[in-house]
Coordinates of C-alpha atoms and ligand atoms in Angstrom, one line a residue:
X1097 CA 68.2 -35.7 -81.4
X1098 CA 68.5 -32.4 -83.2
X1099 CA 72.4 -30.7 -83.4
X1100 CA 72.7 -28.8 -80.2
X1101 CA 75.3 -26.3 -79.4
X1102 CA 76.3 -25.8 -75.5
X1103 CA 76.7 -22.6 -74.2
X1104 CA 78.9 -22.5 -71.3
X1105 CA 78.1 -19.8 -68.8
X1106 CA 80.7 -17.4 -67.4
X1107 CA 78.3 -15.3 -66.4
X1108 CA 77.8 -12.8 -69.1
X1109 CA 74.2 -10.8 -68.7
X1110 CA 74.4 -11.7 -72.2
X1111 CA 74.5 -15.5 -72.1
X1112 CA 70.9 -16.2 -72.2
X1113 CA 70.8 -13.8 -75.6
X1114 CA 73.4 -15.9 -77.2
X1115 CA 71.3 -18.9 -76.7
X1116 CA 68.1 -16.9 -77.7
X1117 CA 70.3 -15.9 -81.3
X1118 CA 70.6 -19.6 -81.7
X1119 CA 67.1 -20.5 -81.3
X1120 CA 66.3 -17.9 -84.0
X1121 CA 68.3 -20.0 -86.2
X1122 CA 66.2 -22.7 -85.3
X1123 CA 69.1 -24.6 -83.6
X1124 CA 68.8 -26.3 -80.0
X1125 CA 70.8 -25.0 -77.7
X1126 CA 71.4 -25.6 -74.2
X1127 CA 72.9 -23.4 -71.7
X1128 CA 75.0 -25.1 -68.9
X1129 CA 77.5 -24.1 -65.7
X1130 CA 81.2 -23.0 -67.0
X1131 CA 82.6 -26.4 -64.8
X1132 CA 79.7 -29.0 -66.1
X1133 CA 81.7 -31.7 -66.5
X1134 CA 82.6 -33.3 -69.9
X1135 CA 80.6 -36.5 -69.0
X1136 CA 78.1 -34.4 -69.0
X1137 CA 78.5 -32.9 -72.2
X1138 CA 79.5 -36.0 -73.7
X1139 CA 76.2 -37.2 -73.0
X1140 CA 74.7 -34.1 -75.3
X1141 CA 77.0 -34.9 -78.0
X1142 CA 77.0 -31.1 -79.2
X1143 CA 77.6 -30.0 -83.0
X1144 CA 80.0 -27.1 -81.3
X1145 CA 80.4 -25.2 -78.0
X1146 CA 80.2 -21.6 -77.3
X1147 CA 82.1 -20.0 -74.5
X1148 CA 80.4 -17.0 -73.2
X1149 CA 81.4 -13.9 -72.1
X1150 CA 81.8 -12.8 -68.3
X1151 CA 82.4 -10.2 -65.8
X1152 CA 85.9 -11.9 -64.7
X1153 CA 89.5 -11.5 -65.7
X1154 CA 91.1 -14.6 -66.4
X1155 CA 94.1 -13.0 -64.1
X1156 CA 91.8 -13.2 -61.2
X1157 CA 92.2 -15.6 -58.6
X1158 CA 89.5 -18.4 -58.7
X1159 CA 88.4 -17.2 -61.9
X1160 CA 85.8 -19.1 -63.4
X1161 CA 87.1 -22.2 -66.6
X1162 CA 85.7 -24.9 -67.8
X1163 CA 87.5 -28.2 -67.7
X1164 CA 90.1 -28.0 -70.3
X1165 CA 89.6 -31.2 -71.6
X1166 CA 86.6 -29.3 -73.7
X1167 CA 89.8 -28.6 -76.0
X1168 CA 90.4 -32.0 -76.5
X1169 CA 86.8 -33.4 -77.6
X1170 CA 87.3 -32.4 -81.4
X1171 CA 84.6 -30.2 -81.4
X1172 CA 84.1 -27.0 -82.3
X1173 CA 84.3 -24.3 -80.0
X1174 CA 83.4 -20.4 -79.9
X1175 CA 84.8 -18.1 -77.4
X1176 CA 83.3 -14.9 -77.0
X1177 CA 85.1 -12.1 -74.8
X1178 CA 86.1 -13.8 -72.1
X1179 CA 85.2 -16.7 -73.5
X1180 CA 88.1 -15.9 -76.2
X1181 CA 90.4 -14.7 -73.7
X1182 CA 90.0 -18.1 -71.2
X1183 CA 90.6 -20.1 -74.6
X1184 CA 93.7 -18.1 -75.6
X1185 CA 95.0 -18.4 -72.0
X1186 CA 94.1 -21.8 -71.6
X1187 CA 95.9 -23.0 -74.8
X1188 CA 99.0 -20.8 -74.3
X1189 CA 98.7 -17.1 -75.1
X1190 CA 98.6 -13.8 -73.1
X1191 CA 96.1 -11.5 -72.0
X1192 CA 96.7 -8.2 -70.6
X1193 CA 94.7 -5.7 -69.2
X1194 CA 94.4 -3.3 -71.9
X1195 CA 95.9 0.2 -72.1
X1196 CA 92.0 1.5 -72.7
X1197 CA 89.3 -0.1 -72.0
X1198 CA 87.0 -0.6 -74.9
X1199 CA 83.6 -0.2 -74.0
X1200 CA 80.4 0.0 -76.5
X1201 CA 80.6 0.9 -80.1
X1202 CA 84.1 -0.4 -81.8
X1203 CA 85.1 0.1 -85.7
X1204 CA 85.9 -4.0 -86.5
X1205 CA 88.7 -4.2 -89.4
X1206 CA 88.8 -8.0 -90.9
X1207 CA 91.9 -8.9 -92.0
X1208 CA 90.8 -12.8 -93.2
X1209 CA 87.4 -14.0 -93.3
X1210 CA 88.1 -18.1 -92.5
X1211 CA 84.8 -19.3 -92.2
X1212 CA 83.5 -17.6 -89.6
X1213 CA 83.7 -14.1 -91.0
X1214 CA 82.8 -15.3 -94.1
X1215 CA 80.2 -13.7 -96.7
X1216 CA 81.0 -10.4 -94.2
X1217 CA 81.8 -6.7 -95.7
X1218 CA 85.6 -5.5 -94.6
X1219 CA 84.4 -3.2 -92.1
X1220 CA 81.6 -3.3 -88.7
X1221 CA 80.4 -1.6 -86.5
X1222 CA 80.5 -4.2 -83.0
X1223 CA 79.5 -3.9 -79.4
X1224 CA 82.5 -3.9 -77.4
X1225 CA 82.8 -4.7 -73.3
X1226 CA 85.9 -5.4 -72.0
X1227 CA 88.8 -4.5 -70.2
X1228 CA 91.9 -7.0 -71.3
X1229 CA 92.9 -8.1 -74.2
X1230 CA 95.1 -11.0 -76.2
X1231 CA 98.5 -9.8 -76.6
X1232 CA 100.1 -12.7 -78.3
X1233 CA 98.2 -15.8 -79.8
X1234 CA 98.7 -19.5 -78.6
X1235 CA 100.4 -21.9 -81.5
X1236 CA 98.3 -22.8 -84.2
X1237 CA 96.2 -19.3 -84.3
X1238 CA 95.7 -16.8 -86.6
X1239 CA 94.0 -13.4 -86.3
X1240 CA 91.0 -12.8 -88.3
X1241 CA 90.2 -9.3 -87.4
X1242 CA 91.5 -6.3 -85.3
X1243 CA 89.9 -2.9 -84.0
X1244 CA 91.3 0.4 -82.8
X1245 CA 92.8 -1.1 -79.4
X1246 CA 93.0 -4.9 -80.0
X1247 CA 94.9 -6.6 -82.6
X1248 CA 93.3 -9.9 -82.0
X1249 CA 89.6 -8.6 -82.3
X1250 CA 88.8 -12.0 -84.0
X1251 CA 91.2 -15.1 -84.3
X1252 CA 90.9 -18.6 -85.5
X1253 CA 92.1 -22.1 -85.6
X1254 CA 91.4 -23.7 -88.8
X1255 CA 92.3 -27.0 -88.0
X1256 CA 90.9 -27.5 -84.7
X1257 CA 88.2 -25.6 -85.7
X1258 CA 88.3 -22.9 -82.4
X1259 CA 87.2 -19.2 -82.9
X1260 CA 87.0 -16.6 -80.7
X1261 CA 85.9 -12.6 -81.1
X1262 CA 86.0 -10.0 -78.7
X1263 CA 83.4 -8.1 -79.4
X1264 CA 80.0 -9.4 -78.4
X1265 CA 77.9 -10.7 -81.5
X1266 CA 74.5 -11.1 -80.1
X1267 CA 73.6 -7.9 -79.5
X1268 CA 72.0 -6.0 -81.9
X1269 CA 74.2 -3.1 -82.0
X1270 CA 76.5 -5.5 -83.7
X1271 CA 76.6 -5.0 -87.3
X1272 CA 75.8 -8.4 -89.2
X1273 CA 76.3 -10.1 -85.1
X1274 CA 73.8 -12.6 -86.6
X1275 CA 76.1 -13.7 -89.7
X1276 CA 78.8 -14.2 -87.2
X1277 CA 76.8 -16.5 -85.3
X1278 CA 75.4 -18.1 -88.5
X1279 CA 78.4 -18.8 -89.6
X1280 CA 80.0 -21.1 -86.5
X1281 CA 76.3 -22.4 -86.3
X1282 CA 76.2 -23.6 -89.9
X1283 CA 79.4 -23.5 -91.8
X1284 CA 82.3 -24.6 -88.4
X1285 CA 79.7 -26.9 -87.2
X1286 CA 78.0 -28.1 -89.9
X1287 CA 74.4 -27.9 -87.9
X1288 CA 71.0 -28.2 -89.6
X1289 CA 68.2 -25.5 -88.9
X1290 CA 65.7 -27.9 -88.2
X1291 CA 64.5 -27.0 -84.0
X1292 CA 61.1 -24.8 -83.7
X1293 CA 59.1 -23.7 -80.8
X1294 CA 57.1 -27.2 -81.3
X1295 CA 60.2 -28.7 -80.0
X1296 CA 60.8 -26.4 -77.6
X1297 CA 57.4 -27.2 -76.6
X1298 CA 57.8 -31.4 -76.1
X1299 CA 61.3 -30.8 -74.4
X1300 CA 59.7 -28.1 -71.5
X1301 CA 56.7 -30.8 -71.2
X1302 CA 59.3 -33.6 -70.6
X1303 CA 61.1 -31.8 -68.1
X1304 CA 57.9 -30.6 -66.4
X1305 CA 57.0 -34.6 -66.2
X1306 CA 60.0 -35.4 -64.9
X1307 CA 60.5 -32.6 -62.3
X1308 CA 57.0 -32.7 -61.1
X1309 CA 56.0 -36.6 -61.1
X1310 CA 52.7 -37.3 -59.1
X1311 CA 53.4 -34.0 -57.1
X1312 CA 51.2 -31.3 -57.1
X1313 CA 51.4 -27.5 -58.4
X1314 CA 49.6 -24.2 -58.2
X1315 CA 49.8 -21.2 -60.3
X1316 CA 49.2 -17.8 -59.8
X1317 CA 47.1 -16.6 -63.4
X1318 CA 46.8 -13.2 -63.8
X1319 CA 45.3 -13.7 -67.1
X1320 CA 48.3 -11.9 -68.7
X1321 CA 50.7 -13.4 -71.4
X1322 CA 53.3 -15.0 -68.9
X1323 CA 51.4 -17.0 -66.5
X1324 CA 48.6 -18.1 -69.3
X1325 CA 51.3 -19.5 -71.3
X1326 CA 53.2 -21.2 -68.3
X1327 CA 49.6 -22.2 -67.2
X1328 CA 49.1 -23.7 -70.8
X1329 CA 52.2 -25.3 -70.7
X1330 CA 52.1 -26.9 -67.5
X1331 CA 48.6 -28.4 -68.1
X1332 CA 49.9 -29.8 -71.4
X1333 CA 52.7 -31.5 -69.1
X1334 CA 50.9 -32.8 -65.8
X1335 CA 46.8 -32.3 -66.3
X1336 CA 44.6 -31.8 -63.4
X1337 CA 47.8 -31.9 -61.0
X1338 CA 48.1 -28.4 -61.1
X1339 CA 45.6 -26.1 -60.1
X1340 CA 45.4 -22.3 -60.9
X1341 CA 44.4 -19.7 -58.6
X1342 CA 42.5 -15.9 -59.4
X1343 CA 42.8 -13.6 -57.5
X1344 CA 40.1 -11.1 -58.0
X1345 CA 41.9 -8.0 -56.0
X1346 CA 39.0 -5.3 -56.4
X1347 CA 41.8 -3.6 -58.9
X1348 CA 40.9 -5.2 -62.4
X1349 CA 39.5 -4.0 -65.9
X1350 CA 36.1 -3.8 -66.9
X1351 CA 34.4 -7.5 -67.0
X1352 CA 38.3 -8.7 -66.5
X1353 CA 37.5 -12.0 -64.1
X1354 CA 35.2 -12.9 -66.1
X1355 CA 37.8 -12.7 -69.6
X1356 CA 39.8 -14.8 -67.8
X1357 CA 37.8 -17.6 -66.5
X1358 CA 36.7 -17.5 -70.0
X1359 CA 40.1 -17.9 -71.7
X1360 CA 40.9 -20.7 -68.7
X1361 CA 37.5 -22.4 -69.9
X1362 CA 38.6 -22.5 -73.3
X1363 CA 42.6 -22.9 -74.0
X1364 CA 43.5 -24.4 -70.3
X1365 CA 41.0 -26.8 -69.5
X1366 CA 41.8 -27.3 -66.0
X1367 CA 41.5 -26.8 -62.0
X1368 CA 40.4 -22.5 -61.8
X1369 CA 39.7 -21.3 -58.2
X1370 CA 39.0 -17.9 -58.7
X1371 CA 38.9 -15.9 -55.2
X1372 CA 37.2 -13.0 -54.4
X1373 CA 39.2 -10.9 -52.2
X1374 CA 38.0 -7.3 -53.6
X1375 CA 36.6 -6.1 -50.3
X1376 CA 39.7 -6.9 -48.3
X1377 CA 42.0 -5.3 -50.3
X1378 CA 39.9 -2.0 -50.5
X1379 CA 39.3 -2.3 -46.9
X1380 CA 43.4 -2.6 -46.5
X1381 CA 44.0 0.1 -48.9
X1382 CA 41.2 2.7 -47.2
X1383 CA 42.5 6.2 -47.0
X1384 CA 46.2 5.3 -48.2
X1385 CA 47.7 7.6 -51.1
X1386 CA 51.4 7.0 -50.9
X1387 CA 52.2 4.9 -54.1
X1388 CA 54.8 2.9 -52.7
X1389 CA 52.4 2.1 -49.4
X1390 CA 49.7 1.1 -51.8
X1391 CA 51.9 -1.2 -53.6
X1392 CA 53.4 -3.2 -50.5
X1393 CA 50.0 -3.4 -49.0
X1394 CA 48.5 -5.0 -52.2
X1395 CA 51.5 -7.2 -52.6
X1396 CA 51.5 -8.5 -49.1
X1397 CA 47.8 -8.8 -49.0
X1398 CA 48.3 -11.2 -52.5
X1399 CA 50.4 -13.2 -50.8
X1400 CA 48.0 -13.6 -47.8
X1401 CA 45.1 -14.2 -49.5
X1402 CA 47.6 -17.0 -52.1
X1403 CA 48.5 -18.7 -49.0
X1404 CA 45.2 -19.4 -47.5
X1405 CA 44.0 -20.5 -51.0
X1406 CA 46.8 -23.2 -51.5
X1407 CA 46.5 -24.3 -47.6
X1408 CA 43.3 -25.6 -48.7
X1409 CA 44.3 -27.7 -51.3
X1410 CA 46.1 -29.8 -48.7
X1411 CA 49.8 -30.4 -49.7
X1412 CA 51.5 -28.8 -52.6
X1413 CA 54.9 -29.2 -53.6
X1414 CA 55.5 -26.5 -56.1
X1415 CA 54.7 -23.2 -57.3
X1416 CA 54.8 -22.4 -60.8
X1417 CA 55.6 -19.0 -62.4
X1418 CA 55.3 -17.6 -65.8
X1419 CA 58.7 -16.0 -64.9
X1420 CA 60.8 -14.9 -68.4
X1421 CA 64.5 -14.8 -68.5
X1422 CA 64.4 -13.2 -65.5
X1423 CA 66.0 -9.8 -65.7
X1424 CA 66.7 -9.3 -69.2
X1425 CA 64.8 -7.4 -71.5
X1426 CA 64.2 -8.0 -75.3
X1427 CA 65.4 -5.2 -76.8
X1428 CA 68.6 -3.3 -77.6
X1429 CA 70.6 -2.1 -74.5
X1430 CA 70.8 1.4 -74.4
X1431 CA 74.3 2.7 -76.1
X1432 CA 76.9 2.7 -73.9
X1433 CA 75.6 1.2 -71.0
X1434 CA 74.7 -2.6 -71.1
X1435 CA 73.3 -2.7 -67.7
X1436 CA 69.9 -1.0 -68.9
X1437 CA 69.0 -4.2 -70.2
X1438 CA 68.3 -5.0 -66.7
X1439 CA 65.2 -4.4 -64.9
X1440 CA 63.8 -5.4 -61.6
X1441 CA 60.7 -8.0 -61.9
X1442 CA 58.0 -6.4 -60.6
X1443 CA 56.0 -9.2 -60.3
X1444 CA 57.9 -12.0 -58.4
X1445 CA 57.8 -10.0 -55.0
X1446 CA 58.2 -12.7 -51.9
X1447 CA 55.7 -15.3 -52.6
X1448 CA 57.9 -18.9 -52.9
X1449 CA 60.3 -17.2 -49.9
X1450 CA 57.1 -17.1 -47.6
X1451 CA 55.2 -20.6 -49.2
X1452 CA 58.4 -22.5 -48.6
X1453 CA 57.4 -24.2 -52.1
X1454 CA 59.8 -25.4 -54.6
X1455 CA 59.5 -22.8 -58.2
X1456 CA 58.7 -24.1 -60.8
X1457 CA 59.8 -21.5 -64.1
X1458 CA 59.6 -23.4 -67.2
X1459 CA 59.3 -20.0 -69.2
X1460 CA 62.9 -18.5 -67.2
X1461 CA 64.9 -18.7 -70.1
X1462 CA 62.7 -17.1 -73.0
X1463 CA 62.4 -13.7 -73.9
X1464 CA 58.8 -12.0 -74.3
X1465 CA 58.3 -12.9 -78.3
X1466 CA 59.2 -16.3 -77.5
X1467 CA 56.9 -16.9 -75.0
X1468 CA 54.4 -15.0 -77.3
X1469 CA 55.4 -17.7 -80.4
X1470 CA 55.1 -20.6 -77.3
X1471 CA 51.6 -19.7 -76.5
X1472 CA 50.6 -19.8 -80.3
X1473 CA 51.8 -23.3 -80.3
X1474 CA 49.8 -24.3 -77.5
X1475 CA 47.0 -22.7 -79.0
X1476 CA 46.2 -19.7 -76.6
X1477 CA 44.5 -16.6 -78.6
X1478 CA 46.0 -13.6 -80.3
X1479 CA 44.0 -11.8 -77.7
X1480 CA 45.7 -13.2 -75.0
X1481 CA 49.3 -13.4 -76.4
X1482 CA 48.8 -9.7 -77.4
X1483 CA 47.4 -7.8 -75.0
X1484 CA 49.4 -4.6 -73.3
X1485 CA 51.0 -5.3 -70.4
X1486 CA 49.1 -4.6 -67.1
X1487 CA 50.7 -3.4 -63.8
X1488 CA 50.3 -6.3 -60.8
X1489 CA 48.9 -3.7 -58.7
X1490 CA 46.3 -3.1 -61.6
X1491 CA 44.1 -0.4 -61.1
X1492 CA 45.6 0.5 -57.6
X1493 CA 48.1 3.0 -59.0
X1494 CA 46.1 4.0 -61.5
X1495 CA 43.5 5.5 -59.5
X1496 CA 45.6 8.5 -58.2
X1497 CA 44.8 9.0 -54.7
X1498 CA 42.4 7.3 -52.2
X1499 CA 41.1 4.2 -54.0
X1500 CA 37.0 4.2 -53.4
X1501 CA 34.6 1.9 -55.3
X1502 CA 32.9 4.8 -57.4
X1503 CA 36.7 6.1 -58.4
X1504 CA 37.6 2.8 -59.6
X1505 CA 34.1 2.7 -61.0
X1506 CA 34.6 5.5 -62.9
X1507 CA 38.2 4.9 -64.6
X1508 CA 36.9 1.0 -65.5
X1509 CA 34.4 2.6 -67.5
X1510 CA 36.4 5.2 -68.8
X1511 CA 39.4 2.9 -69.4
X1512 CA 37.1 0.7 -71.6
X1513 CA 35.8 3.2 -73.9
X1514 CA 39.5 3.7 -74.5
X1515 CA 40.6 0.8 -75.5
X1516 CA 37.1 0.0 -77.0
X1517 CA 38.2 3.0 -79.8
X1518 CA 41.5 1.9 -79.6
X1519 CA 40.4 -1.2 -81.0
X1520 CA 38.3 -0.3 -83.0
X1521 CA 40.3 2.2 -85.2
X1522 CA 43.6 0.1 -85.4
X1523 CA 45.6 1.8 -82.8
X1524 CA 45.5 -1.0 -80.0
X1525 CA 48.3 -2.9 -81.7
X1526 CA 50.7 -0.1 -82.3
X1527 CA 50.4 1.2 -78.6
X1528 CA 53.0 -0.4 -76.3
X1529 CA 50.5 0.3 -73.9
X1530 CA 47.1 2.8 -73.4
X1531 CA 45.1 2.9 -70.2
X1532 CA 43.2 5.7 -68.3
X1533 CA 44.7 7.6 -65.0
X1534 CA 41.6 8.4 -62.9
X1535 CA 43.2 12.4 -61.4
X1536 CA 41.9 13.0 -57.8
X1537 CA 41.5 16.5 -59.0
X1538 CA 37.3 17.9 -59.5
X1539 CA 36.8 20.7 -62.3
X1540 CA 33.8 22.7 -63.4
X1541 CA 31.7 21.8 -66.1
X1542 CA 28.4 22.4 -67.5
X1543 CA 26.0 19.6 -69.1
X1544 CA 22.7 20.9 -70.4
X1545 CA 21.7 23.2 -68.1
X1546 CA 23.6 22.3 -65.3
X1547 CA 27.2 23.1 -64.1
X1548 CA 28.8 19.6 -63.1
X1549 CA 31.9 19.6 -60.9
X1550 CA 33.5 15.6 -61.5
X1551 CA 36.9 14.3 -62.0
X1552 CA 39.3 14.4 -64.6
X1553 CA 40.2 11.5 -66.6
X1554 CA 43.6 11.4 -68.1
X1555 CA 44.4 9.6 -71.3
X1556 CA 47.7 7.6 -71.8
X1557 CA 49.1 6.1 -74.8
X1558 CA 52.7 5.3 -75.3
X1559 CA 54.7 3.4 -77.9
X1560 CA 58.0 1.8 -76.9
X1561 CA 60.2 -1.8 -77.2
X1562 CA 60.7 -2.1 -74.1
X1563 CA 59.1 -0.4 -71.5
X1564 CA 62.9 1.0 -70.2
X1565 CA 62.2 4.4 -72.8
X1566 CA 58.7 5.4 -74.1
X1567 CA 57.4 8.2 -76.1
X1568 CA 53.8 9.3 -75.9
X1569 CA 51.5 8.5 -79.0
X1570 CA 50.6 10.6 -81.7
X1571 CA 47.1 9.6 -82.2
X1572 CA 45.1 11.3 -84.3
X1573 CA 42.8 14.1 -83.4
X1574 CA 39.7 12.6 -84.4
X1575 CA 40.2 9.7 -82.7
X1576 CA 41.3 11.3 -79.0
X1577 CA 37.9 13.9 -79.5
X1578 CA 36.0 10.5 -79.9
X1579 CA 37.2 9.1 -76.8
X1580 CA 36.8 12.1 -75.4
X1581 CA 33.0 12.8 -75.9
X1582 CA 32.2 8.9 -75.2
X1583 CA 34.0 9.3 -71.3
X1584 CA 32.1 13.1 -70.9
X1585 CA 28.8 11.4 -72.2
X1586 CA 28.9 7.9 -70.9
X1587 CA 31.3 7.8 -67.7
X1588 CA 29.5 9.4 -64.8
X1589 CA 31.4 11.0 -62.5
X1590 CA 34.0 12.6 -65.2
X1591 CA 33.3 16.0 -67.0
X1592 CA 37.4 16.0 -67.8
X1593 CA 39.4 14.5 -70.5
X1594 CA 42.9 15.5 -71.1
X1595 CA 46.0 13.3 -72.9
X1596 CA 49.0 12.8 -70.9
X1597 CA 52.0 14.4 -73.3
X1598 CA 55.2 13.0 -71.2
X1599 CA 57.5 10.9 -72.3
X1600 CA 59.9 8.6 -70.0
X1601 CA 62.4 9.4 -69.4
X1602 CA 61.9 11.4 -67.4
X1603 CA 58.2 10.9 -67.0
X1604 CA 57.6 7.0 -66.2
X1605 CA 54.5 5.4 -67.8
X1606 CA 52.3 4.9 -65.1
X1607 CA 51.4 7.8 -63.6
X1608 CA 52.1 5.7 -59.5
Ligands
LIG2711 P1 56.9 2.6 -65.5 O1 55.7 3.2 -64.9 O2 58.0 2.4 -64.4 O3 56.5 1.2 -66.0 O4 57.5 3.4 -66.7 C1 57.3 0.3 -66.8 C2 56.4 -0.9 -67.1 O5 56.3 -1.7 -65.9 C3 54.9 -1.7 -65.5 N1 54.8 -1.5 -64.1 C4 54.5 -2.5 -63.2 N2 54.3 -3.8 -63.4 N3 54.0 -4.1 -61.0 C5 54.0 -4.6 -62.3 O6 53.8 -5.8 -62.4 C6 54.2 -2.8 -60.8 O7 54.2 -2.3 -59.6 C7 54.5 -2.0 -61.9 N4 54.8 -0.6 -62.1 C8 54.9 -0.4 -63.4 C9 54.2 -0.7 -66.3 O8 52.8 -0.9 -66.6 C10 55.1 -0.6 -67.6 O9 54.7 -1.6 -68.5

């Protein structure tokens, strides 16, 4: 059993990034409820336990703590915001609301480094959020470091081995937030850096066993990072007990059904019902341009089309989902307000609500890269793990407009040039995502002899970390005039070319 730290939940949109800063140090960690009760963690035997933060004050009525017997186990424990100020309170000092709230960046001034400040320069910079603050310690506590508005920024207990900082150290816009964490990981509890996604690996197959037993699951594969890897996963766990359903929607890339009963074939030998449903959902989408109609009908008409598939398979007991840490995305939050971090799942939309099945989510609590690093363990393909995002509705809001067979005819073979030169010149891996906008609009042309009048094909490449901000690409003139000529030349129906310079804000990325 490897040394595992608990994290105890208060409810912090953070929590799950604390236990992702831990895994990065190759240390097992397990998130669990604030109340879990101390049988429970018994059982887990943890090298140290970190208190997270929350939205609460510890001054509200019914506010959530965890048994406070934790403080008796002889282990060592980390309290971060509220976490510090439930362990203060708990053990016998005071918290007050403070004069001004402190809210993003904070000027941290160590006054002693104890061991978990340790190796750290006198000043940071730290990510504040919080509205009270520790007035007076409880017995037995020291401070370690102040800022501007709070005395106690940091404090310790040497001898019981309990820290706590305000400030919020896994998030990047903490200087040296990493060290911090390093430091109650390996020098307060004393744990070994010996966990890696392999392990990760045998412990999600394990619970997938146990969950799952002789029942059987589906899966939704898209072909896209997320549900490949869960797919992968799951297979690895329970075999030929789950089966994975296609849906060919009419809306896909260039040759893209057959890619993916390719990759299936290859890294997830397994049951594949691929479904052709193309012609319905054109027929269902006929004549409609509103983006947001087009969206709903494609999503409900998934969800049909799902649910007929599975009743055939006679009785299922769960659905599985390549679902990441749900909300959360992997990069920085945007200064000043933490709550850009959060972003609605497109893809989840009403499916287990309708099927009445139970989820199964074994990737919920990973961030993108991990699931990336968890899919190269299992062996899927760079070309899986790597490829850009792509849009559930696919090609249905990237064909502005009405969506008719030759339109989406045309921006498939347009998009694939693209990222055919993409490719081939380097610049595939740098984009956060390219892709072709078919524009319902016709202009004039002339080819040989003859004026043409066809339909404009717009380019779009962005770079970005996180989909939330994006800038558009600079890529090099050569390489768009390539592009350019191969779409006039090759595509018919397009005598237009023109590159999308918007950036999001407050353009979006998609053009629907
Ligand atoms: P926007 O266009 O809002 O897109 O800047 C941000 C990211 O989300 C993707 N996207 C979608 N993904 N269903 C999805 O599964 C959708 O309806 C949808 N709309 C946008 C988009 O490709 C980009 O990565």
């Amino acid at each position: 059993m490897p040394h595992t730290i608990v994290v105890l939940d208060f409810g912090s949109q953070y929590t799950q990034v604390i236990a992702r800063r831990i895994r990065e140090a190759n240390v097992y960690s397990k998130v669990l409820p604030f109340n879990t009760a101390i049988s429970e963690i018994n059982k887990i035997n943890p090298a140290g336990i970190i208190l997270s933060g929350g939205p609460a004050s510890v001054h509200t009525k019914g506010a959530p703590k965890p048994k406070k017997e934790i403080f008796n186990l002889g282990i060592p424990i980390l309290g971060i915001c509220y976490g510090l100020q439930l362990m203060a309170s708990m053990l016998g000092g005071e918290v007050k609301k403070s004069q001004l709230r402190e809210y993003g960046r904070g000027k941290l001034t160590i006054l002693k480094k104890g061991l978990l400040l340790k190796n750290l320069p006198k000043q940071l910079t730290v990510w504040n959020s919080h509205g009270d603050c520790l007035v007076s310690l409880p017995k037995g506590f020291q401070a370690l470091a102040k800022t501007e508005n709070s005395s106690y920024a940091s404090i310790e207990n040497s001898d019981k081995k309990f820290y706590g900082i305000q400030f919020h150290p896994e998030v990047e816009h903490s200087e040296k937030g990493v060290e911090i964490i390093r430091n109650f990981l390996f020098t307060v509890c004393k744990c070994k850096a010996d966990w890696g996604m392999d392990d990760f690996t045998i412990s999600a197959v394990n619970e997938i066993k146990q969950k799952v037993g002789g029942k059987k699951v589906i899966l939704g594969l898209s072909g896209g990072v997320d549900s490949s890897v869960a797919a992968a996963l799951i297979h690895r766990a329970i075999g030929n007990q789950l089966t994975c359903i296609f849906v060919d929607n009419g809306l896909l890339r260039l040759n893209e059904r057959e890619q993916v009963k390719e990759l299936f074939k290859q890294h997830i030998p397994g049951k594949l019902k691929v479904v052709l449903a193309g012609n319905l959902f054109l027929s269902k989408l006929k004549g409609v341009t509103d983006p947001e109609k087009k969206r709903k009908i494609i999503g409900k008409t998934f969800i049909e089309v799902f649910d007929a598939e599975v009743r055939k398979l006679g009785k299922v007991d769960y659905l599985a989902q390549g679902t990441l840490y749900p909300d959360v995305i992997e990069s920085v939050p945007i200064e000043g307000n933490p709550a850009s971090l959060i972003k609605s799942h497109h893809n989840v939309g009403g499916l287990p609500k309708k099927m009445k099945l139970a989820l199964l989510e074994p990737l919920r609590e990973l961030f993108k890269d991990e699931v990336r690093n968890l899919g190269r363990s299992l062996g899927l393909s760079e070309y899986v793990l790597m490829r850009h995002p792509f849009p559930g509705p696919g090609l249905g809001v990237r064909v502005i407009g009405a969506l008719t067979s030759k339109n989406l005819r045309v921006l498939r073979e347009a998009d694939s040039i693209f990222i055919d030169e993409l490719n081939s010149s380097g610049w595939y891996h740098k984009l956060w995502q390219a892709f072709c906008v078919f524009l319902p609009v016709k202009s004039v042309g002339v080819m040989g002899d003859e004026r043409t009048y066809e339909n404009v094909i717009s380019l779009r490449a962005v770079t970005s970390s996180d989909a939330m901000t994006a800038d558009w690409a600079q890529l090099p003139d050569k390489l768009l005039r390539k592009v350019s000529n191969r779409i006039i030349n090759e595509v018919k129906g397009a005598n237009r070319v023109v590159y999308d310079i918007s950036s999001k804000p407050p353009s979006t990325i998609e053009w629907e």
